[in-house]
Protein backbone atom coordinates (compact mmCIF):
# COMPACT_ATOMS: atom_id res chain seq x y z
CA UNK A 1 0.00 0.00 0.00
CA UNK A 2 1.14 3.55 -0.78
CA UNK A 3 0.16 6.29 1.67
CA UNK A 4 0.51 10.03 2.04
CA UNK A 5 0.31 11.63 5.45
CA UNK A 6 -1.57 14.83 4.70
CA UNK A 7 -1.61 18.04 6.69
CA UNK A 8 -4.30 20.59 5.75
CA UNK A 9 -3.20 24.03 6.99
CA UNK A 10 -0.25 25.18 4.90
CA UNK A 11 -0.83 22.36 2.41
CA UNK A 12 -4.37 22.41 0.95
CA UNK A 13 -5.06 25.84 2.34
CA UNK A 14 -2.46 28.56 2.63
CA UNK A 15 -2.03 32.15 3.68
CA UNK A 16 -2.48 33.03 0.02
CA UNK A 17 -5.74 31.09 -0.44
CA UNK A 18 -7.21 32.36 2.84
CA UNK A 19 -6.41 35.94 1.82
CA UNK A 20 -7.93 35.35 -1.62
CA UNK A 21 -11.20 33.96 -0.26
CA UNK A 22 -11.38 36.61 2.46
CA UNK A 23 -10.95 39.43 -0.08
CA UNK A 24 -13.26 37.83 -2.64
CA UNK A 25 -16.33 37.97 -0.48
CA UNK A 26 -17.96 41.04 0.98
CA UNK A 27 -17.02 40.73 4.66
CA UNK A 28 -20.21 42.15 6.17
CA UNK A 29 -22.42 40.05 3.89
CA UNK A 30 -20.34 36.95 4.67
CA UNK A 31 -20.54 37.52 8.43
CA UNK A 32 -24.33 37.91 8.26
CA UNK A 33 -24.66 34.71 6.24
CA UNK A 34 -22.19 32.87 8.41
CA UNK A 35 -23.81 33.71 11.71
CA UNK A 36 -27.49 33.93 10.83
CA UNK A 37 -28.37 32.12 7.63
CA UNK A 38 -25.60 29.76 6.54
CA UNK A 39 -27.29 27.45 4.03
CA UNK A 40 -24.47 24.99 3.45
CA UNK A 41 -23.33 22.15 5.62
CA UNK A 42 -20.77 22.52 8.37
CA UNK A 43 -18.34 20.63 6.15
CA UNK A 44 -18.81 23.05 3.25
CA UNK A 45 -18.20 25.90 5.66
CA UNK A 46 -15.00 24.33 6.99
CA UNK A 47 -13.63 23.81 3.47
CA UNK A 48 -14.46 27.27 2.14
CA UNK A 49 -10.84 28.47 2.18
CA UNK A 50 -9.13 25.46 0.61
CA UNK A 51 -6.87 26.35 -2.29
CA UNK A 52 -8.23 24.98 -5.58
CA UNK A 53 -4.71 24.85 -7.04
CA UNK A 54 -3.33 22.88 -4.08
CA UNK A 55 -6.29 20.47 -4.16
CA UNK A 56 -5.85 20.06 -7.91
CA UNK A 57 -2.19 19.17 -7.34
CA UNK A 58 -3.18 16.58 -4.71
CA UNK A 59 -5.77 15.17 -7.12
CA UNK A 60 -3.05 14.89 -9.78
CA UNK A 61 -1.16 12.54 -7.44
CA UNK A 62 -4.20 10.25 -7.49
CA UNK A 63 -4.41 10.34 -11.26
CA UNK A 64 -0.78 9.23 -11.42
CA UNK A 65 -0.86 6.81 -8.45
CA UNK A 66 -4.45 5.47 -8.45
CA UNK A 67 -3.96 3.10 -5.48
CA UNK A 68 -2.69 5.89 -3.22
CA UNK A 69 -4.35 6.32 0.20
CA UNK A 70 -4.44 9.24 2.66
CA UNK A 71 -3.84 9.20 6.38
CA UNK A 72 -4.76 12.62 7.77
CA UNK A 73 -2.05 13.94 10.09
CA UNK A 74 -3.50 17.45 10.27
CA UNK A 75 -4.96 18.90 13.46
CA UNK A 76 -8.23 18.84 11.49
CA UNK A 77 -8.37 15.15 12.49
CA UNK A 78 -9.07 16.18 16.08
CA UNK A 79 -12.79 15.94 16.74
CA UNK A 80 -13.51 14.67 13.21
CA UNK A 81 -14.08 11.10 12.07
CA UNK A 82 -12.72 9.71 8.81
CA UNK A 83 -16.21 10.19 7.38
CA UNK A 84 -16.23 13.84 8.51
CA UNK A 85 -12.86 14.41 6.85
CA UNK A 86 -14.13 12.80 3.64
CA UNK A 87 -17.08 15.22 3.68
CA UNK A 88 -14.79 18.19 4.34
CA UNK A 89 -12.77 17.14 1.28
CA UNK A 90 -15.83 16.37 -0.86
CA UNK A 91 -15.00 19.23 -3.25
CA UNK A 92 -12.08 17.06 -4.40
CA UNK A 93 -13.69 13.61 -4.86
CA UNK A 94 -10.48 11.70 -5.66
CA UNK A 95 -8.91 13.06 -2.48
CA UNK A 96 -11.97 12.49 -0.29
CA UNK A 97 -12.36 8.87 -1.40
CA UNK A 98 -8.73 8.11 -0.56
CA UNK A 99 -8.94 9.06 3.14
CA UNK A 100 -8.64 5.84 5.13
CA UNK A 101 -7.45 6.86 8.60
CA UNK A 102 -5.92 9.46 10.88
CA UNK A 103 -2.73 9.44 12.89
CA UNK A 104 -3.00 9.22 16.68
CA UNK A 105 -2.86 12.50 18.59
CA UNK A 106 -0.08 12.59 21.16
CA UNK A 107 0.05 15.38 23.72
CA UNK A 108 3.74 16.06 23.35
CA UNK A 109 6.47 15.50 20.82
CA UNK A 110 6.82 15.97 17.10
CA UNK A 111 4.20 14.98 14.54
CA UNK A 112 6.77 12.51 13.23
CA UNK A 113 6.17 10.38 16.35
CA UNK A 114 2.45 10.15 15.52
CA UNK A 115 3.28 9.12 11.95
CA UNK A 116 5.82 6.55 13.13
CA UNK A 117 3.27 5.07 15.54
CA UNK A 118 0.75 4.71 12.72
CA UNK A 119 3.34 3.12 10.42
CA UNK A 120 4.41 0.65 13.12
CA UNK A 121 0.81 -0.61 13.27
CA UNK A 122 0.52 -0.90 9.46
CA UNK A 123 3.33 -3.07 8.06
CA UNK A 124 1.42 -3.36 4.78
CA UNK A 125 2.62 0.14 3.82
CA UNK A 126 5.25 -0.26 1.09
CA UNK A 127 5.83 3.43 0.30
CA UNK A 128 4.83 6.66 1.99
CA UNK A 129 5.33 10.39 1.81
CA UNK A 130 4.66 13.08 4.40
CA UNK A 131 3.24 16.38 3.15
CA UNK A 132 3.35 19.16 5.75
CA UNK A 133 4.33 22.80 6.18
CA UNK A 134 5.79 22.14 9.63
CA UNK A 135 9.14 20.42 9.97
CA UNK A 136 8.65 18.32 13.11
CA UNK A 137 9.40 15.00 11.45
CA UNK A 138 11.84 12.40 12.68
CA UNK A 139 15.33 12.16 11.19
CA UNK A 140 14.41 8.78 9.70
CA UNK A 141 11.46 10.40 7.87
CA UNK A 142 13.34 13.25 6.19
CA UNK A 143 13.80 11.36 2.90
CA UNK A 144 10.02 10.98 2.65
CA UNK A 145 9.10 14.51 3.74
CA UNK A 146 7.72 17.13 1.33
CA UNK A 147 8.00 20.48 3.11
CA UNK A 148 5.39 22.87 1.70
CA UNK A 149 5.27 26.63 2.08
CA UNK A 150 2.48 27.84 4.38
CA UNK A 151 2.32 30.92 2.15
CA UNK A 152 1.55 29.01 -1.07
CA UNK A 153 0.51 25.48 -0.04
CA UNK A 154 0.99 22.32 -2.13
CA UNK A 155 2.45 23.45 -5.45
CA UNK A 156 3.09 21.52 -8.68
CA UNK A 157 6.76 21.05 -7.78
CA UNK A 158 5.68 19.58 -4.42
CA UNK A 159 3.43 17.16 -6.30
CA UNK A 160 6.34 16.04 -8.51
CA UNK A 161 8.56 15.64 -5.43
CA UNK A 162 5.88 13.51 -3.73
CA UNK A 163 5.49 11.43 -6.87
CA UNK A 164 9.23 10.69 -6.99
CA UNK A 165 9.21 9.63 -3.33
CA UNK A 166 6.26 7.28 -3.89
CA UNK A 167 7.67 5.77 -7.07
CA UNK A 168 11.36 5.63 -6.19
CA UNK A 169 11.48 5.92 -2.39
CA UNK A 170 13.39 8.61 -0.56
CA UNK A 171 13.97 12.29 -1.18
CA UNK A 172 14.92 13.34 -4.70
CA UNK A 173 14.57 17.06 -4.60
PDB file of C-alpha atoms in Angstrom:
ATOM      1  CA  UNK A   1       0.000   0.000   0.000  1.00  0.00           C
ATOM      2  CA  UNK A   2       1.137   3.547  -0.776  1.00  0.00           C
ATOM      3  CA  UNK A   3       0.157   6.292   1.669  1.00  0.00           C
ATOM      4  CA  UNK A   4       0.514  10.028   2.041  1.00  0.00           C
ATOM      5  CA  UNK A   5       0.306  11.628   5.454  1.00  0.00           C
ATOM      6  CA  UNK A   6      -1.573  14.829   4.702  1.00  0.00           C
ATOM      7  CA  UNK A   7      -1.613  18.041   6.693  1.00  0.00           C
ATOM      8  CA  UNK A   8      -4.303  20.594   5.753  1.00  0.00           C
ATOM      9  CA  UNK A   9      -3.198  24.034   6.994  1.00  0.00           C
ATOM     10  CA  UNK A  10      -0.253  25.182   4.899  1.00  0.00           C
ATOM     11  CA  UNK A  11      -0.829  22.363   2.407  1.00  0.00           C
ATOM     12  CA  UNK A  12      -4.367  22.409   0.947  1.00  0.00           C
ATOM     13  CA  UNK A  13      -5.062  25.837   2.342  1.00  0.00           C
ATOM     14  CA  UNK A  14      -2.463  28.555   2.632  1.00  0.00           C
ATOM     15  CA  UNK A  15      -2.034  32.150   3.677  1.00  0.00           C
ATOM     16  CA  UNK A  16      -2.485  33.028   0.023  1.00  0.00           C
ATOM     17  CA  UNK A  17      -5.741  31.092  -0.436  1.00  0.00           C
ATOM     18  CA  UNK A  18      -7.210  32.361   2.841  1.00  0.00           C
ATOM     19  CA  UNK A  19      -6.413  35.944   1.817  1.00  0.00           C
ATOM     20  CA  UNK A  20      -7.931  35.353  -1.619  1.00  0.00           C
ATOM     21  CA  UNK A  21     -11.201  33.960  -0.257  1.00  0.00           C
ATOM     22  CA  UNK A  22     -11.377  36.611   2.457  1.00  0.00           C
ATOM     23  CA  UNK A  23     -10.947  39.427  -0.075  1.00  0.00           C
ATOM     24  CA  UNK A  24     -13.261  37.831  -2.638  1.00  0.00           C
ATOM     25  CA  UNK A  25     -16.330  37.974  -0.484  1.00  0.00           C
ATOM     26  CA  UNK A  26     -17.961  41.039   0.984  1.00  0.00           C
ATOM     27  CA  UNK A  27     -17.025  40.732   4.662  1.00  0.00           C
ATOM     28  CA  UNK A  28     -20.213  42.149   6.174  1.00  0.00           C
ATOM     29  CA  UNK A  29     -22.422  40.049   3.890  1.00  0.00           C
ATOM     30  CA  UNK A  30     -20.340  36.950   4.672  1.00  0.00           C
ATOM     31  CA  UNK A  31     -20.541  37.519   8.434  1.00  0.00           C
ATOM     32  CA  UNK A  32     -24.328  37.908   8.260  1.00  0.00           C
ATOM     33  CA  UNK A  33     -24.658  34.712   6.243  1.00  0.00           C
ATOM     34  CA  UNK A  34     -22.185  32.868   8.413  1.00  0.00           C
ATOM     35  CA  UNK A  35     -23.812  33.706  11.714  1.00  0.00           C
ATOM     36  CA  UNK A  36     -27.485  33.928  10.830  1.00  0.00           C
ATOM     37  CA  UNK A  37     -28.366  32.116   7.631  1.00  0.00           C
ATOM     38  CA  UNK A  38     -25.597  29.765   6.536  1.00  0.00           C
ATOM     39  CA  UNK A  39     -27.293  27.448   4.032  1.00  0.00           C
ATOM     40  CA  UNK A  40     -24.471  24.990   3.446  1.00  0.00           C
ATOM     41  CA  UNK A  41     -23.328  22.155   5.620  1.00  0.00           C
ATOM     42  CA  UNK A  42     -20.767  22.518   8.372  1.00  0.00           C
ATOM     43  CA  UNK A  43     -18.343  20.628   6.151  1.00  0.00           C
ATOM     44  CA  UNK A  44     -18.813  23.050   3.246  1.00  0.00           C
ATOM     45  CA  UNK A  45     -18.199  25.902   5.659  1.00  0.00           C
ATOM     46  CA  UNK A  46     -14.998  24.328   6.985  1.00  0.00           C
ATOM     47  CA  UNK A  47     -13.632  23.813   3.471  1.00  0.00           C
ATOM     48  CA  UNK A  48     -14.463  27.272   2.137  1.00  0.00           C
ATOM     49  CA  UNK A  49     -10.843  28.470   2.183  1.00  0.00           C
ATOM     50  CA  UNK A  50      -9.130  25.458   0.611  1.00  0.00           C
ATOM     51  CA  UNK A  51      -6.866  26.351  -2.286  1.00  0.00           C
ATOM     52  CA  UNK A  52      -8.231  24.984  -5.580  1.00  0.00           C
ATOM     53  CA  UNK A  53      -4.708  24.850  -7.037  1.00  0.00           C
ATOM     54  CA  UNK A  54      -3.333  22.879  -4.083  1.00  0.00           C
ATOM     55  CA  UNK A  55      -6.288  20.474  -4.164  1.00  0.00           C
ATOM     56  CA  UNK A  56      -5.846  20.059  -7.907  1.00  0.00           C
ATOM     57  CA  UNK A  57      -2.194  19.166  -7.336  1.00  0.00           C
ATOM     58  CA  UNK A  58      -3.182  16.581  -4.714  1.00  0.00           C
ATOM     59  CA  UNK A  59      -5.768  15.166  -7.120  1.00  0.00           C
ATOM     60  CA  UNK A  60      -3.051  14.891  -9.783  1.00  0.00           C
ATOM     61  CA  UNK A  61      -1.162  12.543  -7.440  1.00  0.00           C
ATOM     62  CA  UNK A  62      -4.196  10.248  -7.493  1.00  0.00           C
ATOM     63  CA  UNK A  63      -4.414  10.340 -11.264  1.00  0.00           C
ATOM     64  CA  UNK A  64      -0.779   9.227 -11.423  1.00  0.00           C
ATOM     65  CA  UNK A  65      -0.864   6.812  -8.447  1.00  0.00           C
ATOM     66  CA  UNK A  66      -4.450   5.466  -8.446  1.00  0.00           C
ATOM     67  CA  UNK A  67      -3.962   3.100  -5.485  1.00  0.00           C
ATOM     68  CA  UNK A  68      -2.686   5.894  -3.217  1.00  0.00           C
ATOM     69  CA  UNK A  69      -4.346   6.322   0.202  1.00  0.00           C
ATOM     70  CA  UNK A  70      -4.442   9.243   2.656  1.00  0.00           C
ATOM     71  CA  UNK A  71      -3.840   9.204   6.384  1.00  0.00           C
ATOM     72  CA  UNK A  72      -4.759  12.619   7.765  1.00  0.00           C
ATOM     73  CA  UNK A  73      -2.051  13.940  10.085  1.00  0.00           C
ATOM     74  CA  UNK A  74      -3.504  17.452  10.272  1.00  0.00           C
ATOM     75  CA  UNK A  75      -4.957  18.905  13.460  1.00  0.00           C
ATOM     76  CA  UNK A  76      -8.228  18.842  11.487  1.00  0.00           C
ATOM     77  CA  UNK A  77      -8.366  15.150  12.490  1.00  0.00           C
ATOM     78  CA  UNK A  78      -9.069  16.184  16.082  1.00  0.00           C
ATOM     79  CA  UNK A  79     -12.793  15.940  16.736  1.00  0.00           C
ATOM     80  CA  UNK A  80     -13.512  14.674  13.207  1.00  0.00           C
ATOM     81  CA  UNK A  81     -14.083  11.105  12.072  1.00  0.00           C
ATOM     82  CA  UNK A  82     -12.718   9.713   8.812  1.00  0.00           C
ATOM     83  CA  UNK A  83     -16.212  10.191   7.378  1.00  0.00           C
ATOM     84  CA  UNK A  84     -16.229  13.842   8.508  1.00  0.00           C
ATOM     85  CA  UNK A  85     -12.864  14.415   6.849  1.00  0.00           C
ATOM     86  CA  UNK A  86     -14.131  12.801   3.645  1.00  0.00           C
ATOM     87  CA  UNK A  87     -17.084  15.220   3.684  1.00  0.00           C
ATOM     88  CA  UNK A  88     -14.793  18.189   4.345  1.00  0.00           C
ATOM     89  CA  UNK A  89     -12.773  17.144   1.275  1.00  0.00           C
ATOM     90  CA  UNK A  90     -15.835  16.368  -0.865  1.00  0.00           C
ATOM     91  CA  UNK A  91     -15.003  19.227  -3.251  1.00  0.00           C
ATOM     92  CA  UNK A  92     -12.084  17.058  -4.403  1.00  0.00           C
ATOM     93  CA  UNK A  93     -13.687  13.612  -4.858  1.00  0.00           C
ATOM     94  CA  UNK A  94     -10.479  11.703  -5.663  1.00  0.00           C
ATOM     95  CA  UNK A  95      -8.914  13.058  -2.485  1.00  0.00           C
ATOM     96  CA  UNK A  96     -11.972  12.488  -0.289  1.00  0.00           C
ATOM     97  CA  UNK A  97     -12.363   8.869  -1.396  1.00  0.00           C
ATOM     98  CA  UNK A  98      -8.725   8.109  -0.556  1.00  0.00           C
ATOM     99  CA  UNK A  99      -8.945   9.058   3.140  1.00  0.00           C
ATOM    100  CA  UNK A 100      -8.637   5.835   5.132  1.00  0.00           C
ATOM    101  CA  UNK A 101      -7.454   6.856   8.597  1.00  0.00           C
ATOM    102  CA  UNK A 102      -5.916   9.465  10.883  1.00  0.00           C
ATOM    103  CA  UNK A 103      -2.725   9.443  12.893  1.00  0.00           C
ATOM    104  CA  UNK A 104      -2.998   9.217  16.680  1.00  0.00           C
ATOM    105  CA  UNK A 105      -2.859  12.497  18.587  1.00  0.00           C
ATOM    106  CA  UNK A 106      -0.075  12.591  21.155  1.00  0.00           C
ATOM    107  CA  UNK A 107       0.047  15.378  23.724  1.00  0.00           C
ATOM    108  CA  UNK A 108       3.742  16.058  23.351  1.00  0.00           C
ATOM    109  CA  UNK A 109       6.466  15.500  20.825  1.00  0.00           C
ATOM    110  CA  UNK A 110       6.815  15.965  17.103  1.00  0.00           C
ATOM    111  CA  UNK A 111       4.205  14.980  14.541  1.00  0.00           C
ATOM    112  CA  UNK A 112       6.770  12.508  13.234  1.00  0.00           C
ATOM    113  CA  UNK A 113       6.168  10.378  16.349  1.00  0.00           C
ATOM    114  CA  UNK A 114       2.452  10.149  15.517  1.00  0.00           C
ATOM    115  CA  UNK A 115       3.278   9.124  11.953  1.00  0.00           C
ATOM    116  CA  UNK A 116       5.822   6.551  13.131  1.00  0.00           C
ATOM    117  CA  UNK A 117       3.272   5.074  15.540  1.00  0.00           C
ATOM    118  CA  UNK A 118       0.748   4.711  12.718  1.00  0.00           C
ATOM    119  CA  UNK A 119       3.342   3.124  10.421  1.00  0.00           C
ATOM    120  CA  UNK A 120       4.411   0.648  13.119  1.00  0.00           C
ATOM    121  CA  UNK A 121       0.809  -0.614  13.266  1.00  0.00           C
ATOM    122  CA  UNK A 122       0.516  -0.899   9.462  1.00  0.00           C
ATOM    123  CA  UNK A 123       3.335  -3.067   8.063  1.00  0.00           C
ATOM    124  CA  UNK A 124       1.418  -3.364   4.777  1.00  0.00           C
ATOM    125  CA  UNK A 125       2.623   0.138   3.815  1.00  0.00           C
ATOM    126  CA  UNK A 126       5.246  -0.257   1.092  1.00  0.00           C
ATOM    127  CA  UNK A 127       5.830   3.430   0.297  1.00  0.00           C
ATOM    128  CA  UNK A 128       4.830   6.656   1.986  1.00  0.00           C
ATOM    129  CA  UNK A 129       5.329  10.393   1.806  1.00  0.00           C
ATOM    130  CA  UNK A 130       4.657  13.078   4.402  1.00  0.00           C
ATOM    131  CA  UNK A 131       3.236  16.382   3.149  1.00  0.00           C
ATOM    132  CA  UNK A 132       3.347  19.155   5.750  1.00  0.00           C
ATOM    133  CA  UNK A 133       4.327  22.799   6.175  1.00  0.00           C
ATOM    134  CA  UNK A 134       5.792  22.142   9.631  1.00  0.00           C
ATOM    135  CA  UNK A 135       9.137  20.416   9.967  1.00  0.00           C
ATOM    136  CA  UNK A 136       8.647  18.324  13.108  1.00  0.00           C
ATOM    137  CA  UNK A 137       9.398  15.001  11.446  1.00  0.00           C
ATOM    138  CA  UNK A 138      11.844  12.403  12.677  1.00  0.00           C
ATOM    139  CA  UNK A 139      15.325  12.163  11.187  1.00  0.00           C
ATOM    140  CA  UNK A 140      14.411   8.775   9.697  1.00  0.00           C
ATOM    141  CA  UNK A 141      11.459  10.404   7.867  1.00  0.00           C
ATOM    142  CA  UNK A 142      13.344  13.253   6.194  1.00  0.00           C
ATOM    143  CA  UNK A 143      13.803  11.364   2.899  1.00  0.00           C
ATOM    144  CA  UNK A 144      10.022  10.984   2.648  1.00  0.00           C
ATOM    145  CA  UNK A 145       9.103  14.509   3.740  1.00  0.00           C
ATOM    146  CA  UNK A 146       7.719  17.130   1.334  1.00  0.00           C
ATOM    147  CA  UNK A 147       7.999  20.483   3.108  1.00  0.00           C
ATOM    148  CA  UNK A 148       5.392  22.875   1.702  1.00  0.00           C
ATOM    149  CA  UNK A 149       5.269  26.633   2.083  1.00  0.00           C
ATOM    150  CA  UNK A 150       2.478  27.838   4.378  1.00  0.00           C
ATOM    151  CA  UNK A 151       2.315  30.921   2.153  1.00  0.00           C
ATOM    152  CA  UNK A 152       1.549  29.006  -1.070  1.00  0.00           C
ATOM    153  CA  UNK A 153       0.507  25.480  -0.036  1.00  0.00           C
ATOM    154  CA  UNK A 154       0.989  22.320  -2.128  1.00  0.00           C
ATOM    155  CA  UNK A 155       2.453  23.448  -5.450  1.00  0.00           C
ATOM    156  CA  UNK A 156       3.086  21.523  -8.682  1.00  0.00           C
ATOM    157  CA  UNK A 157       6.762  21.045  -7.785  1.00  0.00           C
ATOM    158  CA  UNK A 158       5.682  19.578  -4.423  1.00  0.00           C
ATOM    159  CA  UNK A 159       3.427  17.157  -6.299  1.00  0.00           C
ATOM    160  CA  UNK A 160       6.335  16.039  -8.509  1.00  0.00           C
ATOM    161  CA  UNK A 161       8.565  15.640  -5.432  1.00  0.00           C
ATOM    162  CA  UNK A 162       5.879  13.513  -3.733  1.00  0.00           C
ATOM    163  CA  UNK A 163       5.485  11.425  -6.867  1.00  0.00           C
ATOM    164  CA  UNK A 164       9.231  10.695  -6.991  1.00  0.00           C
ATOM    165  CA  UNK A 165       9.209   9.633  -3.333  1.00  0.00           C
ATOM    166  CA  UNK A 166       6.264   7.284  -3.890  1.00  0.00           C
ATOM    167  CA  UNK A 167       7.667   5.769  -7.070  1.00  0.00           C
ATOM    168  CA  UNK A 168      11.363   5.629  -6.194  1.00  0.00           C
ATOM    169  CA  UNK A 169      11.478   5.915  -2.395  1.00  0.00           C
ATOM    170  CA  UNK A 170      13.387   8.607  -0.564  1.00  0.00           C
ATOM    171  CA  UNK A 171      13.972  12.290  -1.184  1.00  0.00           C
ATOM    172  CA  UNK A 172      14.918  13.339  -4.696  1.00  0.00           C
ATOM    173  CA  UNK A 173      14.574  17.060  -4.595  1.00  0.00           C
TER     174      UNK A 173
END
